[in-house]
Amino acid sequence: MVSLKLYNFFIYGAISIFAGFLQLYLQEIGMTKLEIGSLMAIGPFVSLFANPFWGFWSDKSRNIRIILMIMMGGTFVLAQGVFYAPTYTWIYVAMIFFYFFQSPLFAQTNSLILGYIDGTTQKFGSFRLWGSLGWALTAVAAGPLIDRFGIGSVSIIFACMIATAFVLSVFLPRQPIASDTPVVTFRRFGKVMFNPYFMAFIGLGVLVSVPNAMNSTFMSLYIVEMGGDKQMVGWAIFTSSILEVGVFLLLDRLLKRKMSMLLASLILISVLFALRWQLMAMANNPLEIVFIQLMHSITFGGYFYVGTQLTMLFIPRPYRSSGQAVYTMAWGGLSGVIAGLFGGWLFQSFGAEIMYSIGVFFSLIGAVGFSIMWLSNRRNGYQPVVLTEMGNMDEE
């Protein structure tokens, strides 16, 4: 599955360029931190609708590859609208439509991987690590190029990466569909998604991910504010994801797909998130931030891996694309809206130290919540939604 691995490399590499350097572009054209935060909050807000929309149609069509190609095409076109918009108003409009196509890309890519490896000996981490490599290597390579040719070159690098990912997706085979797969309906969709365990997991995920989203949005501005340059931003992005390769391989080897073990892992990850934000609040120079970003591979990489596996346990097979979409909507959508608006206000009004200190508080609350879920699971177990029963309910 070489095409699938290379596709992951380029799709993650493309988004790392957009996510890591767009804020610097916006600052260069005259936007304030609050305006940048408000603009970046558009994406997560749009993803609240875009993720379920594309997830449902991926399940309905039973052809995630085609859905991904449509989303990449829209992402390519609308990104150029963001960079070449003549006014701030047009930037906002272009961003709305851009994020409608772009924000669900990672969730549907995860579903694509899980679909291909289902029933095989292949591990999710061995494919997802190519995304981490793409994210890290592209960011560190792009930093010097952007420094030399100007911030406007971001649009060209992004376009080349997303176009390459699209071409690679053409060579992916269509996934086989079991003949006994239940038909996806809106009624079943609601019953599957709104089970209490999954909703508790989603709610706590939002809480833990808000400070992570604030860091993703404002880290580059924090580095520049401390006197760092664009190359330093590229190295920070590189260090944040390069160790994810080892993290995914290690989790593939050591972590069993058992709910109690996965929930216990989230407790530890939430505590490590709190430590990470405390260190960021105490940072004194850009180089410290670069090294602190090494924790991103363990915290975000660990949460991403564990959350993806838990979603598979919570959600029955025919609805897994929708389940991954809802998981991503919470992690990158609702939390991103809060991070963009609340984080932008905190950063501009009180500074980065206060913003990160509040992130410590959020992460510790998440750790307590996951501890309660772990205890409940140990005592009472978990009964998954049964599609055959739902089918009978539909008939009645």
Short mmCIF file of C-alpha atoms in Angstrom, two decimals:
data_model
loop_
_atom_site.label_atom_id
_atom_site.label_comp_id
_atom_site.label_asym_id
_atom_site.label_seq_id
_atom_site.Cartn_x
_atom_site.Cartn_y
_atom_site.Cartn_z
CA MET A 1 0.00 0.00 0.00
CA VAL A 2 2.75 2.43 -0.98
CA SER A 3 0.29 4.90 -2.55
CA LEU A 4 -1.65 5.09 0.72
CA LYS A 5 1.52 5.86 2.69
CA LEU A 6 2.67 8.53 0.23
CA TYR A 7 -0.83 10.02 0.12
CA ASN A 8 -0.65 10.43 3.92
CA PHE A 9 2.76 12.08 3.64
CA PHE A 10 1.61 14.73 1.17
CA ILE A 11 -1.84 15.46 2.60
CA TYR A 12 -0.42 16.07 6.08
CA GLY A 13 2.50 18.00 4.62
CA ALA A 14 0.12 20.29 2.76
CA ILE A 15 -1.95 21.09 5.83
CA SER A 16 1.18 21.68 7.95
CA ILE A 17 2.11 24.51 5.58
CA PHE A 18 -1.31 26.09 5.87
CA ALA A 19 -1.64 25.60 9.62
CA GLY A 20 1.91 26.67 10.48
CA PHE A 21 2.47 29.70 8.27
CA LEU A 22 -0.96 31.20 7.46
CA GLN A 23 -0.97 33.19 10.73
CA LEU A 24 2.32 34.86 9.78
CA TYR A 25 0.90 35.73 6.36
CA LEU A 26 -2.18 37.28 7.96
CA GLN A 27 -0.05 39.26 10.41
CA GLU A 28 2.11 40.54 7.55
CA ILE A 29 -0.93 41.89 5.68
CA GLY A 30 -1.97 43.83 8.78
CA MET A 31 -4.29 41.70 10.90
CA THR A 32 -4.22 41.90 14.73
CA LYS A 33 -3.98 38.80 16.97
CA LEU A 34 -7.68 39.03 17.81
CA GLU A 35 -8.58 39.31 14.12
CA ILE A 36 -6.33 36.33 13.32
CA GLY A 37 -7.87 34.32 16.14
CA SER A 38 -11.38 35.17 14.93
CA LEU A 39 -10.46 34.20 11.37
CA MET A 40 -8.86 30.93 12.46
CA ALA A 41 -12.00 30.15 14.50
CA ILE A 42 -14.00 30.07 11.26
CA GLY A 43 -12.43 26.74 10.31
CA PRO A 44 -13.38 24.87 13.47
CA PHE A 45 -16.86 26.41 13.38
CA VAL A 46 -17.42 25.29 9.78
CA SER A 47 -16.06 21.85 10.66
CA LEU A 48 -18.93 21.40 13.12
CA PHE A 49 -21.14 21.02 10.05
CA ALA A 50 -18.62 19.83 7.47
CA ASN A 51 -17.35 16.79 9.41
CA PRO A 52 -20.76 15.15 9.94
CA PHE A 53 -21.80 16.08 6.38
CA TRP A 54 -18.82 14.46 4.66
CA GLY A 55 -18.71 11.59 7.17
CA PHE A 56 -22.35 10.71 6.51
CA TRP A 57 -21.90 10.79 2.73
CA SER A 58 -18.73 8.70 2.96
CA ASP A 59 -20.74 6.04 4.81
CA LYS A 60 -23.71 6.47 2.48
CA SER A 61 -21.70 6.24 -0.75
CA ARG A 62 -19.38 3.53 0.63
CA ASN A 63 -16.56 5.12 -1.36
CA ILE A 64 -14.37 7.28 0.87
CA ARG A 65 -11.71 7.67 -1.82
CA ILE A 66 -14.03 9.57 -4.18
CA ILE A 67 -15.28 11.76 -1.33
CA LEU A 68 -11.66 12.58 -0.42
CA MET A 69 -10.87 13.51 -4.02
CA ILE A 70 -13.83 15.92 -4.09
CA MET A 71 -12.66 17.50 -0.82
CA MET A 72 -9.07 17.87 -2.05
CA GLY A 73 -10.25 19.51 -5.27
CA GLY A 74 -12.28 22.07 -3.31
CA THR A 75 -9.39 22.63 -0.88
CA PHE A 76 -6.95 23.32 -3.73
CA VAL A 77 -9.17 25.88 -5.46
CA LEU A 78 -10.37 27.74 -2.37
CA ALA A 79 -6.91 28.00 -0.77
CA GLN A 80 -5.88 30.21 -3.68
CA GLY A 81 -8.91 32.37 -2.91
CA VAL A 82 -7.61 32.87 0.64
CA PHE A 83 -4.13 33.96 -0.46
CA TYR A 84 -5.19 36.13 -3.39
CA ALA A 85 -8.31 37.73 -1.88
CA PRO A 86 -8.29 41.53 -2.43
CA THR A 87 -9.92 42.47 0.90
CA TYR A 88 -10.32 41.09 4.44
CA THR A 89 -13.98 40.41 3.70
CA TRP A 90 -13.09 38.14 0.80
CA ILE A 91 -10.52 36.35 2.97
CA TYR A 92 -13.27 35.55 5.48
CA VAL A 93 -15.61 34.31 2.72
CA ALA A 94 -12.89 32.18 1.11
CA MET A 95 -11.95 30.69 4.49
CA ILE A 96 -15.52 29.58 5.15
CA PHE A 97 -15.70 27.56 1.93
CA PHE A 98 -12.08 26.42 2.21
CA TYR A 99 -12.67 24.85 5.62
CA PHE A 100 -15.87 23.17 4.46
CA PHE A 101 -13.72 21.02 2.17
CA GLN A 102 -10.47 20.91 4.17
CA SER A 103 -11.47 20.37 7.81
CA PRO A 104 -12.78 16.76 7.40
CA LEU A 105 -9.74 15.58 5.39
CA PHE A 106 -7.90 14.00 8.33
CA ALA A 107 -10.99 12.24 9.71
CA GLN A 108 -11.85 10.70 6.35
CA THR A 109 -8.20 9.81 5.74
CA ASN A 110 -8.24 7.88 9.04
CA SER A 111 -11.40 6.08 7.95
CA LEU A 112 -9.76 5.27 4.62
CA ILE A 113 -6.75 3.71 6.37
CA LEU A 114 -8.91 1.76 8.82
CA GLY A 115 -11.03 0.47 5.94
CA TYR A 116 -8.04 -0.78 3.98
CA ILE A 117 -6.39 -2.54 6.92
CA ASP A 118 -9.58 -4.02 8.41
CA GLY A 119 -9.21 -7.80 8.55
CA THR A 120 -5.48 -7.68 7.78
CA THR A 121 -2.38 -7.81 9.98
CA GLN A 122 -1.52 -4.19 9.09
CA LYS A 123 -1.46 -1.63 11.93
CA PHE A 124 -2.99 1.86 11.84
CA GLY A 125 0.15 3.48 13.25
CA SER A 126 2.40 2.20 10.46
CA PHE A 127 0.35 4.23 7.95
CA ARG A 128 -0.41 7.27 10.13
CA LEU A 129 3.29 7.77 10.87
CA TRP A 130 3.75 8.76 7.21
CA GLY A 131 1.45 11.68 7.91
CA SER A 132 3.67 12.71 10.82
CA LEU A 133 6.74 12.52 8.58
CA GLY A 134 5.00 14.66 5.97
CA TRP A 135 3.95 17.22 8.58
CA ALA A 136 7.43 17.46 10.14
CA LEU A 137 9.68 17.33 7.07
CA THR A 138 7.56 19.66 4.95
CA ALA A 139 7.42 22.30 7.68
CA VAL A 140 11.17 22.30 8.34
CA ALA A 141 11.97 22.35 4.61
CA ALA A 142 9.48 25.13 3.91
CA GLY A 143 10.85 27.51 6.59
CA PRO A 144 14.03 28.51 4.69
CA LEU A 145 12.14 28.70 1.38
CA ILE A 146 9.53 31.05 2.85
CA ASP A 147 12.26 33.17 4.47
CA ARG A 148 14.01 33.50 1.09
CA PHE A 149 11.06 33.98 -1.27
CA GLY A 150 8.63 35.70 1.07
CA ILE A 151 5.49 34.70 2.89
CA GLY A 152 3.53 34.74 -0.40
CA SER A 153 5.29 31.52 -1.46
CA VAL A 154 3.19 29.62 1.10
CA SER A 155 0.36 29.39 -1.44
CA ILE A 156 2.62 27.80 -4.09
CA ILE A 157 4.09 25.20 -1.73
CA PHE A 158 0.62 24.32 -0.42
CA ALA A 159 -0.80 23.96 -3.93
CA CYS A 160 2.02 21.61 -5.01
CA MET A 161 1.56 19.38 -1.96
CA ILE A 162 -2.22 19.08 -2.21
CA ALA A 163 -2.05 18.42 -5.97
CA THR A 164 0.44 15.59 -5.39
CA ALA A 165 -1.82 14.06 -2.73
CA PHE A 166 -4.73 14.19 -5.19
CA VAL A 167 -2.73 12.37 -7.89
CA LEU A 168 -1.69 9.67 -5.41
CA SER A 169 -5.31 9.13 -4.34
CA VAL A 170 -6.16 8.25 -7.95
CA PHE A 171 -3.99 5.12 -7.62
CA LEU A 172 -5.76 3.86 -4.50
CA PRO A 173 -8.08 0.89 -5.16
CA ARG A 174 -11.73 0.99 -4.17
CA GLN A 175 -12.40 -0.66 -0.84
CA PRO A 176 -14.41 -3.90 -0.85
CA ILE A 177 -17.91 -3.72 0.65
CA ALA A 178 -19.43 -6.62 2.57
CA SER A 179 -22.79 -7.74 1.17
CA ASP A 180 -24.37 -7.81 4.64
CA THR A 181 -23.43 -4.19 5.50
CA PRO A 182 -26.55 -2.40 6.87
CA VAL A 183 -27.90 0.61 4.96
CA VAL A 184 -26.92 3.93 6.57
CA THR A 185 -29.94 5.98 7.66
CA PHE A 186 -30.35 9.24 9.59
CA ARG A 187 -32.31 7.50 12.37
CA ARG A 188 -29.61 4.89 12.98
CA PHE A 189 -26.95 7.61 12.72
CA GLY A 190 -28.49 9.49 15.65
CA LYS A 191 -28.86 6.39 17.83
CA VAL A 192 -25.26 5.34 17.20
CA MET A 193 -23.71 8.75 17.84
CA PHE A 194 -25.60 9.78 20.94
CA ASN A 195 -24.76 6.93 23.27
CA PRO A 196 -23.65 8.26 26.70
CA TYR A 197 -20.12 6.79 26.70
CA PHE A 198 -19.27 8.25 23.31
CA MET A 199 -20.74 11.64 24.22
CA ALA A 200 -18.75 11.75 27.49
CA PHE A 201 -15.58 10.89 25.56
CA ILE A 202 -16.34 13.65 23.02
CA GLY A 203 -17.09 16.26 25.71
CA LEU A 204 -13.89 15.58 27.63
CA GLY A 205 -11.98 15.57 24.36
CA VAL A 206 -13.18 19.11 23.65
CA LEU A 207 -11.97 20.26 27.05
CA VAL A 208 -8.50 18.73 26.65
CA SER A 209 -8.13 19.90 23.06
CA VAL A 210 -8.94 23.59 23.62
CA PRO A 211 -5.43 24.47 24.91
CA ASN A 212 -3.90 22.30 22.16
CA ALA A 213 -5.86 24.26 19.58
CA MET A 214 -4.78 27.55 21.19
CA ASN A 215 -1.17 26.42 20.91
CA SER A 216 -1.61 25.41 17.25
CA THR A 217 -3.16 28.79 16.44
CA PHE A 218 -0.82 31.11 18.31
CA MET A 219 2.51 29.25 18.73
CA SER A 220 4.04 30.82 15.60
CA LEU A 221 3.06 34.30 16.79
CA TYR A 222 4.47 33.50 20.26
CA ILE A 223 7.81 32.51 18.70
CA VAL A 224 8.01 35.66 16.55
CA GLU A 225 7.00 37.80 19.54
CA MET A 226 9.99 36.36 21.44
CA GLY A 227 12.33 37.27 18.59
CA GLY A 228 12.32 34.05 16.57
CA ASP A 229 12.14 33.89 12.75
CA LYS A 230 10.20 31.77 10.25
CA GLN A 231 12.89 29.08 10.24
CA MET A 232 12.42 28.78 14.01
CA VAL A 233 8.68 28.33 13.39
CA GLY A 234 9.48 25.57 10.90
CA TRP A 235 11.74 23.82 13.42
CA ALA A 236 9.05 24.08 16.09
CA ILE A 237 6.57 22.37 13.77
CA PHE A 238 9.23 19.77 12.90
CA THR A 239 9.98 18.90 16.53
CA SER A 240 6.25 18.77 17.32
CA SER A 241 5.64 15.83 15.00
CA ILE A 242 8.86 14.04 14.10
CA LEU A 243 8.74 11.78 17.18
CA GLU A 244 5.14 10.80 16.36
CA VAL A 245 6.67 8.16 14.09
CA GLY A 246 8.16 6.38 17.10
CA VAL A 247 5.06 7.01 19.22
CA PHE A 248 2.75 5.37 16.68
CA LEU A 249 5.05 2.37 16.23
CA LEU A 250 5.36 1.96 20.00
CA LEU A 251 1.60 2.20 20.56
CA ASP A 252 0.99 -0.31 17.76
CA ARG A 253 3.27 -2.74 19.57
CA LEU A 254 2.34 -2.17 23.23
CA LEU A 255 -1.21 -0.83 23.45
CA LYS A 256 -3.99 -3.40 23.38
CA ARG A 257 -7.32 -2.39 21.86
CA LYS A 258 -9.10 -2.75 25.18
CA MET A 259 -11.37 0.04 26.40
CA SER A 260 -10.12 0.15 30.00
CA MET A 261 -6.49 0.37 28.86
CA LEU A 262 -7.27 3.07 26.29
CA LEU A 263 -9.16 5.18 28.85
CA ALA A 264 -6.27 4.81 31.33
CA SER A 265 -3.94 6.05 28.58
CA LEU A 266 -6.07 9.18 28.15
CA ILE A 267 -5.69 9.97 31.87
CA LEU A 268 -1.90 9.90 31.54
CA ILE A 269 -1.97 11.89 28.28
CA SER A 270 -4.14 14.62 29.88
CA VAL A 271 -1.67 14.97 32.76
CA LEU A 272 1.21 15.25 30.27
CA PHE A 273 -0.77 17.93 28.42
CA ALA A 274 -0.99 19.90 31.69
CA LEU A 275 2.79 19.61 32.15
CA ARG A 276 3.37 20.75 28.56
CA TRP A 277 1.26 23.90 28.95
CA GLN A 278 2.95 24.74 32.25
CA LEU A 279 6.34 24.58 30.55
CA MET A 280 5.06 26.79 27.70
CA ALA A 281 3.82 29.36 30.23
CA MET A 282 7.30 29.43 31.80
CA ALA A 283 9.27 29.66 28.48
CA ASN A 284 11.71 32.56 28.15
CA ASN A 285 13.01 32.25 24.56
CA PRO A 286 12.04 30.71 21.18
CA LEU A 287 14.51 27.83 21.48
CA GLU A 288 12.78 26.61 24.65
CA ILE A 289 9.49 26.51 22.74
CA VAL A 290 11.09 24.42 20.00
CA PHE A 291 12.23 21.82 22.55
CA ILE A 292 8.93 21.87 24.49
CA GLN A 293 7.18 21.06 21.21
CA LEU A 294 8.81 17.60 21.39
CA MET A 295 6.04 16.76 23.88
CA HIS A 296 3.48 17.25 21.12
CA SER A 297 4.34 13.84 19.67
CA ILE A 298 3.49 12.15 22.97
CA THR A 299 0.48 14.26 23.94
CA PHE A 300 -1.32 15.01 20.68
CA GLY A 301 0.08 11.90 18.94
CA GLY A 302 -1.00 9.71 21.85
CA TYR A 303 -4.45 11.28 22.13
CA PHE A 304 -4.97 11.07 18.37
CA TYR A 305 -4.04 7.37 18.26
CA VAL A 306 -6.01 6.37 21.37
CA GLY A 307 -9.04 8.46 20.40
CA THR A 308 -9.16 6.91 16.93
CA GLN A 309 -9.05 3.40 18.42
CA LEU A 310 -11.69 4.23 21.05
CA THR A 311 -14.01 5.61 18.39
CA MET A 312 -13.76 2.27 16.58
CA LEU A 313 -14.85 0.51 19.78
CA PHE A 314 -17.70 2.94 20.46
CA ILE A 315 -19.10 3.01 16.90
CA PRO A 316 -20.35 0.01 14.80
CA ARG A 317 -18.61 -0.67 11.48
CA PRO A 318 -21.05 0.96 8.97
CA TYR A 319 -20.89 4.27 10.86
CA ARG A 320 -17.17 4.50 11.48
CA SER A 321 -16.57 7.30 8.97
CA SER A 322 -19.29 9.30 10.71
CA GLY A 323 -17.84 8.39 14.11
CA GLN A 324 -14.36 9.56 13.11
CA ALA A 325 -15.94 12.73 11.72
CA VAL A 326 -17.69 13.48 15.02
CA TYR A 327 -14.47 12.75 16.94
CA THR A 328 -12.53 15.13 14.68
CA MET A 329 -15.35 17.70 14.87
CA ALA A 330 -14.94 17.78 18.65
CA TRP A 331 -11.12 17.71 18.63
CA GLY A 332 -10.58 20.24 15.87
CA GLY A 333 -13.99 21.86 15.49
CA LEU A 334 -15.74 22.97 18.66
CA SER A 335 -12.46 23.23 20.55
CA GLY A 336 -10.97 25.24 17.69
CA VAL A 337 -13.81 27.77 17.81
CA ILE A 338 -13.30 28.23 21.54
CA ALA A 339 -9.52 28.38 21.11
CA GLY A 340 -9.64 30.95 18.30
CA LEU A 341 -11.98 33.37 20.06
CA PHE A 342 -11.15 32.77 23.73
CA GLY A 343 -7.45 32.15 23.05
CA GLY A 344 -7.15 35.23 20.82
CA TRP A 345 -8.73 37.38 23.53
CA LEU A 346 -6.48 35.90 26.23
CA PHE A 347 -3.31 36.29 24.14
CA GLN A 348 -4.05 39.88 23.18
CA SER A 349 -5.36 41.01 26.57
CA PHE A 350 -3.19 39.09 29.07
CA GLY A 351 -0.36 37.49 27.10
CA ALA A 352 0.68 33.95 26.27
CA GLU A 353 1.62 33.02 29.85
CA ILE A 354 -1.97 33.38 31.10
CA MET A 355 -3.33 31.62 28.00
CA TYR A 356 -1.14 28.57 28.62
CA SER A 357 -1.82 28.59 32.38
CA ILE A 358 -5.54 28.26 31.70
CA GLY A 359 -4.65 25.35 29.40
CA VAL A 360 -3.10 23.58 32.42
CA PHE A 361 -6.41 23.90 34.29
CA PHE A 362 -8.46 22.54 31.36
CA SER A 363 -6.15 19.54 30.94
CA LEU A 364 -6.35 18.59 34.62
CA ILE A 365 -10.15 18.69 34.53
CA GLY A 366 -10.00 16.37 31.50
CA ALA A 367 -7.77 13.96 33.44
CA VAL A 368 -10.34 13.83 36.26
CA GLY A 369 -13.17 13.20 33.79
CA PHE A 370 -11.34 10.34 32.05
CA SER A 371 -10.58 8.84 35.49
CA ILE A 372 -14.32 8.73 36.20
CA MET A 373 -14.96 7.05 32.83
CA TRP A 374 -12.20 4.51 33.55
CA LEU A 375 -13.69 3.63 36.95
CA SER A 376 -17.17 3.27 35.45
CA ASN A 377 -15.85 0.99 32.73
CA ARG A 378 -13.97 -1.16 35.26
CA ARG A 379 -17.07 -1.59 37.40
CA ASN A 380 -19.86 -1.82 34.83
CA GLY A 381 -18.20 -2.61 31.49
CA TYR A 382 -19.45 -1.24 28.17
CA GLN A 383 -22.33 -2.48 26.05
CA PRO A 384 -21.94 -1.33 22.42
CA VAL A 385 -24.85 -0.33 20.19
CA VAL A 386 -26.20 -3.39 18.34
CA LEU A 387 -27.25 -2.67 14.75
CA THR A 388 -29.58 -5.66 14.51
CA GLU A 389 -31.67 -4.26 17.35
CA MET A 390 -31.70 -0.89 15.68
CA GLY A 391 -32.85 -2.50 12.49
CA ASN A 392 -35.81 -4.05 14.34
CA MET A 393 -36.64 -0.67 15.80
CA ASP A 394 -36.66 0.84 12.32
CA GLU A 395 -39.08 -1.85 11.14
CA GLU A 396 -41.43 -1.23 14.05
#
